mmCIF file of C-alpha atoms in Angstrom:
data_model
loop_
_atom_site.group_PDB
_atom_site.id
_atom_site.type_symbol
_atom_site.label_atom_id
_atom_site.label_comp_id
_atom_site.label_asym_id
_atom_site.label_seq_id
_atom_site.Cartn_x
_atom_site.Cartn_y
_atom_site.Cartn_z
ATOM 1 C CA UNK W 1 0.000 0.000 0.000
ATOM 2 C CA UNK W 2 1.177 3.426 -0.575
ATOM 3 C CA UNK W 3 2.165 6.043 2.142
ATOM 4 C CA UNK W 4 0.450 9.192 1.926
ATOM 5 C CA UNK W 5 1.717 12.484 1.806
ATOM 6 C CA UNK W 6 -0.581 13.765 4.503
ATOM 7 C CA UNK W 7 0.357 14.226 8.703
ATOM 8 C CA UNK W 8 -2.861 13.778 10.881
ATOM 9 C CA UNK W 9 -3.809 17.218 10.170
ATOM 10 C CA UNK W 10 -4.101 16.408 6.812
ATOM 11 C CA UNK W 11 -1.838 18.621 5.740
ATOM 12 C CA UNK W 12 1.539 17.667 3.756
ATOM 13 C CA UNK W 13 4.546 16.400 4.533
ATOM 14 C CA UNK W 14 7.911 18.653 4.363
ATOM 15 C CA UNK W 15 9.602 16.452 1.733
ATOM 16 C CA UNK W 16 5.852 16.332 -0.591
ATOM 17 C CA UNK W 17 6.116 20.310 -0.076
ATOM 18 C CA UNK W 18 10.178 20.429 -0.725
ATOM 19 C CA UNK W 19 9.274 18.521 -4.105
ATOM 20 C CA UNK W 20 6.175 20.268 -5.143
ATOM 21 C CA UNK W 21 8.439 23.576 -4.887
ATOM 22 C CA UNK W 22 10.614 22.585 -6.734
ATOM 23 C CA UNK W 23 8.795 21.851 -9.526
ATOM 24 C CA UNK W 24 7.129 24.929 -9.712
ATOM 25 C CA UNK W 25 10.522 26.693 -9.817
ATOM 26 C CA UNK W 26 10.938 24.455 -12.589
ATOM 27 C CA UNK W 27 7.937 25.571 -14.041
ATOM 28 C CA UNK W 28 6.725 21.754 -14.547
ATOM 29 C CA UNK W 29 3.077 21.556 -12.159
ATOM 30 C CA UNK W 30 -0.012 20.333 -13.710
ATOM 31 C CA UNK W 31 -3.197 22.210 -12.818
ATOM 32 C CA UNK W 32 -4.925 19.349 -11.043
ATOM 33 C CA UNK W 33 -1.631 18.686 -8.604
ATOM 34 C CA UNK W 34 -1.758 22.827 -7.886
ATOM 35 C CA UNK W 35 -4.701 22.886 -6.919
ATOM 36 C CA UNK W 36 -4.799 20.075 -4.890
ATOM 37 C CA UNK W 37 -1.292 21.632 -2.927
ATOM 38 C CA UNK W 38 -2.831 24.550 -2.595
ATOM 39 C CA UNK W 39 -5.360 23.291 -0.327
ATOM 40 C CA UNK W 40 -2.545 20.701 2.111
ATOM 41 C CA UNK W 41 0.248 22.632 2.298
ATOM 42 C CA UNK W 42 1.713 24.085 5.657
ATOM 43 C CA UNK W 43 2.420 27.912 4.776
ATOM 44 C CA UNK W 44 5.582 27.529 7.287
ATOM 45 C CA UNK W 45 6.714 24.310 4.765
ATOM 46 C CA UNK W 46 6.147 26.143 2.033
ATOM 47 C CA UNK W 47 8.781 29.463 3.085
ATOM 48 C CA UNK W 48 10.837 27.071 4.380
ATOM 49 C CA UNK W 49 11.035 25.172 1.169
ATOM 50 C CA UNK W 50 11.360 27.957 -1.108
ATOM 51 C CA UNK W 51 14.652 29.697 1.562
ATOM 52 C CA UNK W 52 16.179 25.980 0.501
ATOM 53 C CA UNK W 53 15.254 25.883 -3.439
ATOM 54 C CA UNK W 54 16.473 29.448 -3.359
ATOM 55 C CA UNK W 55 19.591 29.127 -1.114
ATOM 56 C CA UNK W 56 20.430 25.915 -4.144
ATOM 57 C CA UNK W 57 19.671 28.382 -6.863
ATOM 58 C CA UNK W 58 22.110 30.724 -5.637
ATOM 59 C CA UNK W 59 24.823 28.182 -4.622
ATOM 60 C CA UNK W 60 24.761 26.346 -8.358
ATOM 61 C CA UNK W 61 25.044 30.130 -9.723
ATOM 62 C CA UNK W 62 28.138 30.743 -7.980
ATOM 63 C CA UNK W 63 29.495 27.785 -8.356
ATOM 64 C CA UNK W 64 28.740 28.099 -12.482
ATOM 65 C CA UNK W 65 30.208 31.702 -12.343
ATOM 66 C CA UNK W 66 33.420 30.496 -10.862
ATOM 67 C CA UNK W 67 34.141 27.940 -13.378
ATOM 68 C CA UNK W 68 33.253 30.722 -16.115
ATOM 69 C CA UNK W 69 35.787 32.885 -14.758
ATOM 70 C CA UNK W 70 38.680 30.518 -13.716
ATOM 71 C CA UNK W 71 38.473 28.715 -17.079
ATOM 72 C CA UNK W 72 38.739 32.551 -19.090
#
């Protein structure tokens, strides 16, 4: 049987909200599996999801930018 997303408040779990954020920094979310998030995720999740997707962002940036420079 499959384990569900949901904690006994039915709301989501932090890993379901750390992947559902990252897809829509992607840009890759289907309607049906927005709207359903919208409605079972934990608003503190969801910041603290986005500070991680956006502290990764900015870590692979500076990481590409160095190799830029050092290899020019």
């Amino acid at each position: 049987m499959r384990k569900s997303n949901l904690d006994e408040s039915g709301k989501r779990s932090f890993f379901a909200t750390l992947g559902a954020v990252f897809w829509s920094f992607v840009g890759l979310r289907r309607r049906a599996d927005y709207e359903k998030d919208a409605t079972s995720f934990n608003p503190a999740y969801v910041i603290g999801a986005a500070l991680v997707g956006v502290a990764l962002l900015i870590a692979a940036l500076l990481v590409i930018v160095k190799m830029v420079v050092a290899g020019g």
